[in-house]
Amino acid sequence: HGKKTLRDFHQDKRARQAKLTMAEVAAVRVYTTMCYHLINTPLRRILKEYKTRLEIAKPHQEMSTCTIADMETEHPLKFTTYLIYRAVKKLRACNMYAFDTRAYTRY
């Protein structure tokens, strides 16, 4: 992205519309680099552990209250992952609103 600074991304129209914080913008920028695997790989490992626990517990039905938070494996970048999650939700909400507005004005 050339010589854009983090502040430039934070002041981008889409970031402003979504009301992203500087931390959320920074987290998304980190994710768009080669660091994405540091976020995705642990998520996949945690999901695999969760599915395995559910399969083991199925006959006993004792894990019906088990959540991802109960897993032994923790994400090494859990706060960064949380910021990305929040940013994506905000951006998606803005995009859906824009889509609905465009679709409504066509008819």
mmCIF file of N, CA, C and O in Angstrom:
data_model
loop_
_atom_site.group_PDB
_atom_site.id
_atom_site.type_symbol
_atom_site.label_atom_id
_atom_site.label_comp_id
_atom_site.label_asym_id
_atom_site.label_seq_id
_atom_site.Cartn_x
_atom_site.Cartn_y
_atom_site.Cartn_z
ATOM 1 N N HIS A 1 0.825 -1.202 0.000
ATOM 2 C CA HIS A 1 0.000 0.000 0.000
ATOM 3 C C HIS A 1 0.863 1.257 0.000
ATOM 4 O O HIS A 1 0.500 2.262 0.612
ATOM 5 N N GLY A 2 1.965 1.171 -0.646
ATOM 6 C CA GLY A 2 2.810 2.353 -0.782
ATOM 7 C C GLY A 2 3.342 2.840 0.549
ATOM 8 O O GLY A 2 3.804 2.073 1.365
ATOM 9 N N LYS A 3 3.252 4.125 0.742
ATOM 10 C CA LYS A 3 3.791 4.728 1.961
ATOM 11 C C LYS A 3 2.684 5.106 2.942
ATOM 12 O O LYS A 3 2.827 6.038 3.713
ATOM 13 N N LYS A 4 1.582 4.393 2.915
ATOM 14 C CA LYS A 4 0.485 4.678 3.835
ATOM 15 C C LYS A 4 0.883 4.325 5.262
ATOM 16 O O LYS A 4 1.497 3.285 5.511
ATOM 17 N N THR A 5 0.500 5.178 6.172
ATOM 18 C CA THR A 5 0.742 4.923 7.589
ATOM 19 C C THR A 5 -0.507 4.308 8.207
ATOM 20 O O THR A 5 -1.570 4.278 7.589
ATOM 21 N N LEU A 6 -0.374 3.845 9.422
ATOM 22 C CA LEU A 6 -1.520 3.291 10.129
ATOM 23 C C LEU A 6 -2.613 4.352 10.262
ATOM 24 O O LEU A 6 -3.803 4.069 10.102
ATOM 25 N N ARG A 7 -2.219 5.582 10.503
ATOM 26 C CA ARG A 7 -3.176 6.685 10.615
ATOM 27 C C ARG A 7 -3.947 6.867 9.303
ATOM 28 O O ARG A 7 -5.143 7.136 9.305
ATOM 29 N N ASP A 8 -3.257 6.703 8.176
ATOM 30 C CA ASP A 8 -3.924 6.815 6.867
ATOM 31 C C ASP A 8 -5.017 5.750 6.730
ATOM 32 O O ASP A 8 -6.112 6.039 6.250
ATOM 33 N N PHE A 9 -4.710 4.527 7.151
ATOM 34 C CA PHE A 9 -5.716 3.464 7.088
ATOM 35 C C PHE A 9 -6.868 3.762 8.053
ATOM 36 O O PHE A 9 -8.020 3.503 7.747
ATOM 37 N N HIS A 10 -6.536 4.295 9.219
ATOM 38 C CA HIS A 10 -7.564 4.625 10.210
ATOM 39 C C HIS A 10 -8.484 5.734 9.699
ATOM 40 O O HIS A 10 -9.670 5.767 10.027
ATOM 41 N N GLN A 11 -7.953 6.627 8.884
ATOM 42 C CA GLN A 11 -8.752 7.735 8.359
ATOM 43 C C GLN A 11 -9.435 7.397 7.030
ATOM 44 O O GLN A 11 -10.153 8.231 6.487
ATOM 45 N N ASP A 12 -9.244 6.194 6.544
ATOM 46 C CA ASP A 12 -9.899 5.749 5.323
ATOM 47 C C ASP A 12 -11.418 5.803 5.513
ATOM 48 O O ASP A 12 -11.942 5.582 6.615
ATOM 49 N N LYS A 13 -12.122 6.087 4.426
ATOM 50 C CA LYS A 13 -13.579 6.233 4.473
ATOM 51 C C LYS A 13 -14.258 5.013 5.101
ATOM 52 O O LYS A 13 -15.133 5.139 5.956
ATOM 53 N N ARG A 14 -13.847 3.821 4.684
ATOM 54 C CA ARG A 14 -14.479 2.601 5.202
ATOM 55 C C ARG A 14 -14.222 2.410 6.689
ATOM 56 O O ARG A 14 -15.112 2.000 7.438
ATOM 57 N N ALA A 15 -13.012 2.714 7.125
ATOM 58 C CA ALA A 15 -12.682 2.585 8.549
ATOM 59 C C ALA A 15 -13.481 3.595 9.371
ATOM 60 O O ALA A 15 -13.954 3.279 10.465
ATOM 61 N N ARG A 16 -13.636 4.797 8.844
ATOM 62 C CA ARG A 16 -14.407 5.821 9.555
ATOM 63 C C ARG A 16 -15.883 5.443 9.609
ATOM 64 O O ARG A 16 -16.536 5.586 10.635
ATOM 65 N N GLN A 17 -16.424 4.940 8.492
ATOM 66 C CA GLN A 17 -17.836 4.535 8.474
ATOM 67 C C GLN A 17 -18.101 3.406 9.470
ATOM 68 O O GLN A 17 -19.140 3.382 10.116
ATOM 69 N N ALA A 18 -17.172 2.486 9.562
ATOM 70 C CA ALA A 18 -17.325 1.356 10.478
ATOM 71 C C ALA A 18 -16.969 1.732 11.912
ATOM 72 O O ALA A 18 -17.163 0.934 12.828
ATOM 73 N N LYS A 19 -16.442 2.925 12.103
ATOM 74 C CA LYS A 19 -16.022 3.410 13.427
ATOM 75 C C LYS A 19 -14.990 2.475 14.055
ATOM 76 O O LYS A 19 -15.069 2.120 15.230
ATOM 77 N N LEU A 20 -14.012 2.070 13.230
ATOM 78 C CA LEU A 20 -12.941 1.214 13.730
ATOM 79 C C LEU A 20 -12.021 2.011 14.639
ATOM 80 O O LEU A 20 -11.719 3.173 14.367
ATOM 81 N N THR A 21 -11.560 1.374 15.694
ATOM 82 C CA THR A 21 -10.566 1.999 16.554
ATOM 83 C C THR A 21 -9.196 1.840 15.894
ATOM 84 O O THR A 21 -9.026 1.013 14.988
ATOM 85 N N MET A 22 -8.246 2.590 16.376
ATOM 86 C CA MET A 22 -6.887 2.472 15.853
ATOM 87 C C MET A 22 -6.359 1.053 16.104
ATOM 88 O O MET A 22 -5.674 0.480 15.245
ATOM 89 N N ALA A 23 -6.699 0.475 17.241
ATOM 90 C CA ALA A 23 -6.250 -0.888 17.566
ATOM 91 C C ALA A 23 -6.849 -1.902 16.591
ATOM 92 O O ALA A 23 -6.163 -2.837 16.167
ATOM 93 N N GLU A 24 -8.115 -1.738 16.229
ATOM 94 C CA GLU A 24 -8.749 -2.656 15.280
ATOM 95 C C GLU A 24 -8.110 -2.538 13.902
ATOM 96 O O GLU A 24 -7.862 -3.548 13.239
ATOM 97 N N VAL A 25 -7.822 -1.321 13.482
ATOM 98 C CA VAL A 25 -7.153 -1.109 12.197
ATOM 99 C C VAL A 25 -5.773 -1.771 12.220
ATOM 100 O O VAL A 25 -5.394 -2.460 11.273
ATOM 101 N N ALA A 26 -5.052 -1.593 13.309
ATOM 102 C CA ALA A 26 -3.719 -2.191 13.426
ATOM 103 C C ALA A 26 -3.804 -3.722 13.360
ATOM 104 O O ALA A 26 -3.009 -4.368 12.678
ATOM 105 N N ALA A 27 -4.784 -4.298 14.042
ATOM 106 C CA ALA A 27 -4.941 -5.755 14.042
ATOM 107 C C ALA A 27 -5.256 -6.276 12.640
ATOM 108 O O ALA A 27 -4.699 -7.287 12.206
ATOM 109 N N VAL A 28 -6.127 -5.588 11.928
ATOM 110 C CA VAL A 28 -6.468 -5.998 10.562
ATOM 111 C C VAL A 28 -5.252 -5.866 9.655
ATOM 112 O O VAL A 28 -4.999 -6.723 8.807
ATOM 113 N N ARG A 29 -4.482 -4.819 9.836
ATOM 114 C CA ARG A 29 -3.273 -4.646 9.031
ATOM 115 C C ARG A 29 -2.284 -5.773 9.309
ATOM 116 O O ARG A 29 -1.651 -6.291 8.389
ATOM 117 N N VAL A 30 -2.131 -6.167 10.557
ATOM 118 C CA VAL A 30 -1.238 -7.284 10.890
ATOM 119 C C VAL A 30 -1.729 -8.545 10.198
ATOM 120 O O VAL A 30 -0.945 -9.307 9.635
ATOM 121 N N TYR A 31 -3.045 -8.769 10.217
ATOM 122 C CA TYR A 31 -3.617 -9.970 9.612
ATOM 123 C C TYR A 31 -3.379 -10.015 8.105
ATOM 124 O O TYR A 31 -3.255 -11.090 7.534
ATOM 125 N N THR A 32 -3.298 -8.856 7.462
ATOM 126 C CA THR A 32 -3.121 -8.833 6.005
ATOM 127 C C THR A 32 -1.659 -8.994 5.590
ATOM 128 O O THR A 32 -1.346 -8.906 4.413
ATOM 129 N N THR A 33 -0.790 -9.243 6.544
ATOM 130 C CA THR A 33 0.618 -9.508 6.235
ATOM 131 C C THR A 33 0.851 -11.021 6.319
ATOM 132 O O THR A 33 -0.084 -11.798 6.482
ATOM 133 N N MET A 34 2.089 -11.418 6.265
ATOM 134 C CA MET A 34 2.431 -12.836 6.378
ATOM 135 C C MET A 34 2.131 -13.386 7.771
ATOM 136 O O MET A 34 2.264 -14.587 8.014
ATOM 137 N N CYS A 35 1.690 -12.543 8.685
ATOM 138 C CA CYS A 35 1.387 -12.981 10.052
ATOM 139 C C CYS A 35 0.026 -13.654 10.176
ATOM 140 O O CYS A 35 -0.325 -14.139 11.246
ATOM 141 N N TYR A 36 -0.751 -13.685 9.090
ATOM 142 C CA TYR A 36 -2.091 -14.268 9.178
ATOM 143 C C TYR A 36 -2.062 -15.698 9.708
ATOM 144 O O TYR A 36 -2.961 -16.118 10.419
ATOM 145 N N HIS A 37 -1.009 -16.446 9.385
ATOM 146 C CA HIS A 37 -0.936 -17.839 9.845
ATOM 147 C C HIS A 37 -0.777 -17.924 11.358
ATOM 148 O O HIS A 37 -1.156 -18.921 11.968
ATOM 149 N N LEU A 38 -0.241 -16.880 11.991
ATOM 150 C CA LEU A 38 -0.124 -16.870 13.451
ATOM 151 C C LEU A 38 -1.496 -16.767 14.116
ATOM 152 O O LEU A 38 -1.652 -17.067 15.293
ATOM 153 N N ILE A 39 -2.479 -16.336 13.353
ATOM 154 C CA ILE A 39 -3.843 -16.226 13.857
ATOM 155 C C ILE A 39 -4.659 -17.447 13.423
ATOM 156 O O ILE A 39 -5.353 -18.055 14.235
ATOM 157 N N ASN A 40 -4.566 -17.822 12.164
ATOM 158 C CA ASN A 40 -5.390 -18.921 11.639
ATOM 159 C C ASN A 40 -5.001 -20.292 12.188
ATOM 160 O O ASN A 40 -5.873 -21.090 12.531
ATOM 161 N N THR A 41 -3.720 -20.592 12.244
ATOM 162 C CA THR A 41 -3.274 -21.922 12.658
ATOM 163 C C THR A 41 -3.749 -22.280 14.073
ATOM 164 O O THR A 41 -4.317 -23.359 14.271
ATOM 165 N N PRO A 42 -3.556 -21.414 15.070
ATOM 166 C CA PRO A 42 -4.074 -21.753 16.407
ATOM 167 C C PRO A 42 -5.603 -21.878 16.437
ATOM 168 O O PRO A 42 -6.140 -22.720 17.163
ATOM 169 N N LEU A 43 -6.310 -21.075 15.635
ATOM 170 C CA LEU A 43 -7.770 -21.190 15.600
ATOM 171 C C LEU A 43 -8.184 -22.556 15.081
ATOM 172 O O LEU A 43 -9.106 -23.181 15.609
ATOM 173 N N ARG A 44 -7.500 -23.021 14.065
ATOM 174 C CA ARG A 44 -7.803 -24.350 13.523
ATOM 175 C C ARG A 44 -7.498 -25.450 14.542
ATOM 176 O O ARG A 44 -8.242 -26.412 14.681
ATOM 177 N N ARG A 45 -6.383 -25.293 15.256
ATOM 178 C CA ARG A 45 -5.996 -26.285 16.269
ATOM 179 C C ARG A 45 -7.025 -26.315 17.411
ATOM 180 O O ARG A 45 -7.430 -27.377 17.865
ATOM 181 N N ILE A 46 -7.472 -25.139 17.838
ATOM 182 C CA ILE A 46 -8.461 -25.058 18.917
ATOM 183 C C ILE A 46 -9.786 -25.668 18.469
ATOM 184 O O ILE A 46 -10.425 -26.414 19.214
ATOM 185 N N LEU A 47 -10.194 -25.382 17.238
ATOM 186 C CA LEU A 47 -11.439 -25.946 16.718
ATOM 187 C C LEU A 47 -11.355 -27.472 16.631
ATOM 188 O O LEU A 47 -12.304 -28.180 16.978
ATOM 189 N N LYS A 48 -10.206 -27.966 16.196
ATOM 190 C CA LYS A 48 -10.017 -29.418 16.100
ATOM 191 C C LYS A 48 -10.108 -30.057 17.488
ATOM 192 O O LYS A 48 -10.752 -31.095 17.664
ATOM 193 N N GLU A 49 -9.484 -29.426 18.477
ATOM 194 C CA GLU A 49 -9.544 -29.937 19.852
ATOM 195 C C GLU A 49 -10.990 -29.933 20.356
ATOM 196 O O GLU A 49 -11.461 -30.886 20.967
ATOM 197 N N TYR A 50 -11.711 -28.873 20.056
ATOM 198 C CA TYR A 50 -13.111 -28.747 20.483
ATOM 199 C C TYR A 50 -13.971 -29.847 19.865
ATOM 200 O O TYR A 50 -14.740 -30.512 20.547
ATOM 201 N N LYS A 51 -13.806 -30.067 18.559
ATOM 202 C CA LYS A 51 -14.587 -31.105 17.873
ATOM 203 C C LYS A 51 -14.252 -32.490 18.427
ATOM 204 O O LYS A 51 -15.129 -33.329 18.601
ATOM 205 N N THR A 52 -12.978 -32.730 18.723
ATOM 206 C CA THR A 52 -12.560 -34.013 19.290
ATOM 207 C C THR A 52 -13.213 -34.226 20.647
ATOM 208 O O THR A 52 -13.733 -35.309 20.926
ATOM 209 N N ARG A 53 -13.215 -33.200 21.485
ATOM 210 C CA ARG A 53 -13.843 -33.324 22.806
ATOM 211 C C ARG A 53 -15.336 -33.601 22.685
ATOM 212 O O ARG A 53 -15.891 -34.378 23.448
ATOM 213 N N LEU A 54 -15.983 -32.953 21.732
ATOM 214 C CA LEU A 54 -17.417 -33.184 21.550
ATOM 215 C C LEU A 54 -17.693 -34.617 21.111
ATOM 216 O O LEU A 54 -18.647 -35.234 21.567
ATOM 217 N N GLU A 55 -16.854 -35.135 20.198
ATOM 218 C CA GLU A 55 -17.046 -36.504 19.718
ATOM 219 C C GLU A 55 -16.846 -37.514 20.845
ATOM 220 O O GLU A 55 -17.584 -38.485 20.951
ATOM 221 N N ILE A 56 -15.868 -37.285 21.679
ATOM 222 C CA ILE A 56 -15.597 -38.189 22.805
ATOM 223 C C ILE A 56 -16.766 -38.152 23.791
ATOM 224 O O ILE A 56 -17.171 -39.173 24.333
ATOM 225 N N ALA A 57 -17.320 -36.990 24.016
ATOM 226 C CA ALA A 57 -18.365 -36.823 25.027
ATOM 227 C C ALA A 57 -19.761 -37.165 24.523
ATOM 228 O O ALA A 57 -20.676 -37.325 25.319
ATOM 229 N N LYS A 58 -19.921 -37.288 23.217
ATOM 230 C CA LYS A 58 -21.262 -37.520 22.661
ATOM 231 C C LYS A 58 -22.027 -38.647 23.345
ATOM 232 O O LYS A 58 -23.183 -38.462 23.729
ATOM 233 N N PRO A 59 -21.438 -39.814 23.513
ATOM 234 C CA PRO A 59 -22.214 -40.900 24.131
ATOM 235 C C PRO A 59 -22.683 -40.564 25.551
ATOM 236 O O PRO A 59 -23.699 -41.033 26.003
ATOM 237 N N HIS A 60 -21.941 -39.718 26.225
ATOM 238 C CA HIS A 60 -22.258 -39.400 27.622
ATOM 239 C C HIS A 60 -23.055 -38.104 27.761
ATOM 240 O O HIS A 60 -23.594 -37.827 28.823
ATOM 241 N N GLN A 61 -23.080 -37.316 26.720
ATOM 242 C CA GLN A 61 -23.806 -36.037 26.713
ATOM 243 C C GLN A 61 -23.409 -35.125 27.866
ATOM 244 O O GLN A 61 -24.180 -34.305 28.317
ATOM 245 N N GLU A 62 -22.189 -35.272 28.373
ATOM 246 C CA GLU A 62 -21.762 -34.453 29.493
ATOM 247 C C GLU A 62 -21.063 -33.164 29.051
ATOM 248 O O GLU A 62 -20.761 -32.325 29.873
ATOM 249 N N MET A 63 -20.820 -33.038 27.772
ATOM 250 C CA MET A 63 -20.111 -31.855 27.280
ATOM 251 C C MET A 63 -21.067 -30.868 26.632
ATOM 252 O O MET A 63 -20.646 -29.980 25.923
ATOM 253 N N SER A 64 -22.342 -30.985 26.872
ATOM 254 C CA SER A 64 -23.290 -30.094 26.207
ATOM 255 C C SER A 64 -23.054 -28.642 26.588
ATOM 256 O O SER A 64 -23.451 -27.742 25.874
ATOM 257 N N THR A 65 -22.398 -28.415 27.713
ATOM 258 C CA THR A 65 -22.114 -27.045 28.128
ATOM 259 C C THR A 65 -20.680 -26.636 27.820
ATOM 260 O O THR A 65 -20.256 -25.558 28.191
ATOM 261 N N CYS A 66 -19.932 -27.502 27.171
ATOM 262 C CA CYS A 66 -18.541 -27.202 26.816
ATOM 263 C C CYS A 66 -18.499 -26.071 25.796
ATOM 264 O O CYS A 66 -19.268 -26.052 24.840
ATOM 265 N N THR A 67 -17.602 -25.124 26.018
ATOM 266 C CA THR A 67 -17.430 -24.024 25.080
ATOM 267 C C THR A 67 -15.984 -23.970 24.616
ATOM 268 O O THR A 67 -15.108 -24.591 25.212
ATOM 269 N N ILE A 68 -15.753 -23.187 23.587
ATOM 270 C CA ILE A 68 -14.386 -23.000 23.097
ATOM 271 C C ILE A 68 -13.506 -22.448 24.218
ATOM 272 O O ILE A 68 -12.333 -22.798 24.327
ATOM 273 N N ALA A 69 -14.073 -21.617 25.071
ATOM 274 C CA ALA A 69 -13.300 -21.023 26.167
ATOM 275 C C ALA A 69 -12.794 -22.081 27.147
ATOM 276 O O ALA A 69 -11.832 -21.843 27.881
ATOM 277 N N ASP A 70 -13.423 -23.256 27.174
ATOM 278 C CA ASP A 70 -13.012 -24.334 28.080
ATOM 279 C C ASP A 70 -11.806 -25.121 27.570
ATOM 280 O O ASP A 70 -11.283 -25.965 28.282
ATOM 281 N N MET A 71 -11.386 -24.883 26.373
ATOM 282 C CA MET A 71 -10.299 -25.650 25.781
ATOM 283 C C MET A 71 -8.989 -25.380 26.514
ATOM 284 O O MET A 71 -8.751 -24.284 27.012
ATOM 285 N N GLU A 72 -8.153 -26.400 26.545
ATOM 286 C CA GLU A 72 -6.851 -26.277 27.196
ATOM 287 C C GLU A 72 -5.901 -25.409 26.372
ATOM 288 O O GLU A 72 -5.063 -24.712 26.897
ATOM 289 N N THR A 73 -6.048 -25.474 25.067
ATOM 290 C CA THR A 73 -5.186 -24.712 24.169
ATOM 291 C C THR A 73 -5.665 -23.268 24.121
ATOM 292 O O THR A 73 -6.832 -23.009 23.859
ATOM 293 N N GLU A 74 -4.764 -22.356 24.385
ATOM 294 C CA GLU A 74 -5.106 -20.942 24.284
ATOM 295 C C GLU A 74 -4.495 -20.368 23.024
ATOM 296 O O GLU A 74 -3.436 -20.793 22.584
ATOM 297 N N HIS A 75 -5.161 -19.383 22.480
ATOM 298 C CA HIS A 75 -4.624 -18.707 21.298
ATOM 299 C C HIS A 75 -3.507 -17.771 21.746
ATOM 300 O O HIS A 75 -3.689 -16.993 22.676
ATOM 301 N N PRO A 76 -2.344 -17.822 21.097
ATOM 302 C CA PRO A 76 -1.228 -16.971 21.518
ATOM 303 C C PRO A 76 -1.476 -15.483 21.245
ATOM 304 O O PRO A 76 -0.864 -14.633 21.891
ATOM 305 N N LEU A 77 -2.357 -15.175 20.326
ATOM 306 C CA LEU A 77 -2.658 -13.775 20.002
ATOM 307 C C LEU A 77 -4.151 -13.518 20.195
ATOM 308 O O LEU A 77 -4.828 -12.981 19.325
ATOM 309 N N LYS A 78 -4.657 -13.897 21.357
ATOM 310 C CA LYS A 78 -6.105 -13.846 21.535
ATOM 311 C C LYS A 78 -6.663 -12.425 21.490
ATOM 312 O O LYS A 78 -7.755 -12.224 20.968
ATOM 313 N N PHE A 79 -5.950 -11.437 21.994
ATOM 314 C CA PHE A 79 -6.486 -10.080 21.943
ATOM 315 C C PHE A 79 -6.463 -9.540 20.511
ATOM 316 O O PHE A 79 -7.417 -8.900 20.068
ATOM 317 N N THR A 80 -5.410 -9.824 19.780
ATOM 318 C CA THR A 80 -5.343 -9.416 18.370
ATOM 319 C C THR A 80 -6.471 -10.083 17.588
ATOM 320 O O THR A 80 -7.136 -9.440 16.774
ATOM 321 N N THR A 81 -6.698 -11.362 17.858
ATOM 322 C CA THR A 81 -7.773 -12.094 17.189
ATOM 323 C C THR A 81 -9.128 -11.474 17.531
ATOM 324 O O THR A 81 -9.989 -11.325 16.669
ATOM 325 N N TYR A 82 -9.298 -11.094 18.780
ATOM 326 C CA TYR A 82 -10.541 -10.448 19.212
ATOM 327 C C TYR A 82 -10.736 -9.113 18.485
ATOM 328 O O TYR A 82 -11.842 -8.799 18.038
ATOM 329 N N LEU A 83 -9.675 -8.336 18.346
ATOM 330 C CA LEU A 83 -9.772 -7.050 17.639
ATOM 331 C C LEU A 83 -10.149 -7.251 16.175
ATOM 332 O O LEU A 83 -10.956 -6.503 15.616
ATOM 333 N N ILE A 84 -9.581 -8.276 15.555
ATOM 334 C CA ILE A 84 -9.920 -8.582 14.162
ATOM 335 C C ILE A 84 -11.389 -8.980 14.069
ATOM 336 O O ILE A 84 -12.106 -8.528 13.180
ATOM 337 N N TYR A 85 -11.828 -9.798 14.998
ATOM 338 C CA TYR A 85 -13.228 -10.228 15.046
ATOM 339 C C TYR A 85 -14.157 -9.003 15.127
ATOM 340 O O TYR A 85 -15.132 -8.899 14.388
ATOM 341 N N ARG A 86 -13.846 -8.083 16.031
ATOM 342 C CA ARG A 86 -14.669 -6.865 16.172
ATOM 343 C C ARG A 86 -14.650 -6.034 14.901
ATOM 344 O O ARG A 86 -15.683 -5.536 14.453
ATOM 345 N N ALA A 87 -13.472 -5.858 14.319
ATOM 346 C CA ALA A 87 -13.344 -5.046 13.105
ATOM 347 C C ALA A 87 -14.137 -5.654 11.959
ATOM 348 O O ALA A 87 -14.850 -4.931 11.241
ATOM 349 N N VAL A 88 -14.051 -6.959 11.797
ATOM 350 C CA VAL A 88 -14.786 -7.626 10.710
ATOM 351 C C VAL A 88 -16.284 -7.465 10.911
ATOM 352 O O VAL A 88 -17.023 -7.200 9.962
ATOM 353 N N LYS A 89 -16.752 -7.599 12.142
ATOM 354 C CA LYS A 89 -18.181 -7.413 12.411
ATOM 355 C C LYS A 89 -18.634 -6.001 12.047
ATOM 356 O O LYS A 89 -19.682 -5.809 11.442
ATOM 357 N N LYS A 90 -17.838 -5.012 12.421
ATOM 358 C CA LYS A 90 -18.185 -3.620 12.119
ATOM 359 C C LYS A 90 -18.174 -3.363 10.614
ATOM 360 O O LYS A 90 -19.080 -2.727 10.081
ATOM 361 N N LEU A 91 -17.138 -3.847 9.941
ATOM 362 C CA LEU A 91 -17.044 -3.649 8.491
ATOM 363 C C LEU A 91 -18.164 -4.375 7.763
ATOM 364 O O LEU A 91 -18.743 -3.845 6.812
ATOM 365 N N ARG A 92 -18.486 -5.569 8.204
ATOM 366 C CA ARG A 92 -19.568 -6.332 7.588
ATOM 367 C C ARG A 92 -20.904 -5.609 7.764
ATOM 368 O O ARG A 92 -21.708 -5.539 6.842
ATOM 369 N N ALA A 93 -21.134 -5.064 8.940
ATOM 370 C CA ALA A 93 -22.382 -4.339 9.196
ATOM 371 C C ALA A 93 -22.497 -3.134 8.276
ATOM 372 O O ALA A 93 -23.564 -2.872 7.714
ATOM 373 N N CYS A 94 -21.400 -2.413 8.091
ATOM 374 C CA CYS A 94 -21.414 -1.259 7.182
ATOM 375 C C CYS A 94 -21.661 -1.699 5.752
ATOM 376 O O CYS A 94 -22.411 -1.061 5.017
ATOM 377 N N ASN A 95 -21.039 -2.787 5.357
ATOM 378 C CA ASN A 95 -21.195 -3.285 4.003
ATOM 379 C C ASN A 95 -22.634 -3.746 3.757
ATOM 380 O O ASN A 95 -23.193 -3.494 2.697
ATOM 381 N N MET A 96 -23.227 -4.405 4.737
ATOM 382 C CA MET A 96 -24.615 -4.859 4.587
ATOM 383 C C MET A 96 -25.555 -3.665 4.480
ATOM 384 O O MET A 96 -26.475 -3.661 3.685
ATOM 385 N N TYR A 97 -25.292 -2.639 5.269
ATOM 386 C CA TYR A 97 -26.126 -1.438 5.199
ATOM 387 C C TYR A 97 -26.003 -0.800 3.824
ATOM 388 O O TYR A 97 -26.990 -0.433 3.205
ATOM 389 N N ALA A 98 -24.784 -0.710 3.314
ATOM 390 C CA ALA A 98 -24.564 -0.111 1.986
ATOM 391 C C ALA A 98 -25.238 -0.957 0.915
ATOM 392 O O ALA A 98 -25.858 -0.429 -0.003
ATOM 393 N N PHE A 99 -25.144 -2.275 1.030
ATOM 394 C CA PHE A 99 -25.778 -3.168 0.058
ATOM 395 C C PHE A 99 -27.293 -2.998 0.090
ATOM 396 O O PHE A 99 -27.939 -2.892 -0.937
ATOM 397 N N ASP A 100 -27.865 -2.976 1.291
ATOM 398 C CA ASP A 100 -29.314 -2.808 1.425
ATOM 399 C C ASP A 100 -29.768 -1.487 0.831
ATOM 400 O O ASP A 100 -30.789 -1.421 0.163
ATOM 401 N N THR A 101 -29.006 -0.423 1.053
ATOM 402 C CA THR A 101 -29.359 0.895 0.528
ATOM 403 C C THR A 101 -29.316 0.888 -0.997
ATOM 404 O O THR A 101 -30.223 1.377 -1.648
ATOM 405 N N ARG A 102 -28.261 0.287 -1.562
ATOM 406 C CA ARG A 102 -28.158 0.217 -3.033
ATOM 407 C C ARG A 102 -29.278 -0.619 -3.609
ATOM 408 O O ARG A 102 -29.886 -0.266 -4.605
ATOM 409 N N ALA A 103 -29.563 -1.740 -2.982
ATOM 410 C CA ALA A 103 -30.620 -2.627 -3.479
ATOM 411 C C ALA A 103 -31.971 -1.930 -3.396
ATOM 412 O O ALA A 103 -32.799 -2.050 -4.308
ATOM 413 N N TYR A 104 -32.194 -1.184 -2.351
ATOM 414 C CA TYR A 104 -33.471 -0.503 -2.174
ATOM 415 C C TYR A 104 -33.660 0.591 -3.224
ATOM 416 O O TYR A 104 -34.735 0.753 -3.755
ATOM 417 N N THR A 105 -32.590 1.315 -3.533
ATOM 418 C CA THR A 105 -32.713 2.441 -4.468
ATOM 419 C C THR A 105 -32.827 1.967 -5.920
ATOM 420 O O THR A 105 -33.221 2.739 -6.778
ATOM 421 N N ARG A 106 -32.492 0.716 -6.198
ATOM 422 C CA ARG A 106 -32.609 0.205 -7.576
ATOM 423 C C ARG A 106 -34.060 0.006 -7.975
ATOM 424 O O ARG A 106 -34.390 0.047 -9.125
ATOM 425 N N TYR A 107 -34.912 -0.278 -7.035
ATOM 426 C CA TYR A 107 -36.287 -0.644 -7.364
ATOM 427 C C TYR A 107 -37.270 0.446 -7.061
ATOM 428 O O TYR A 107 -37.256 1.299 -6.387
#
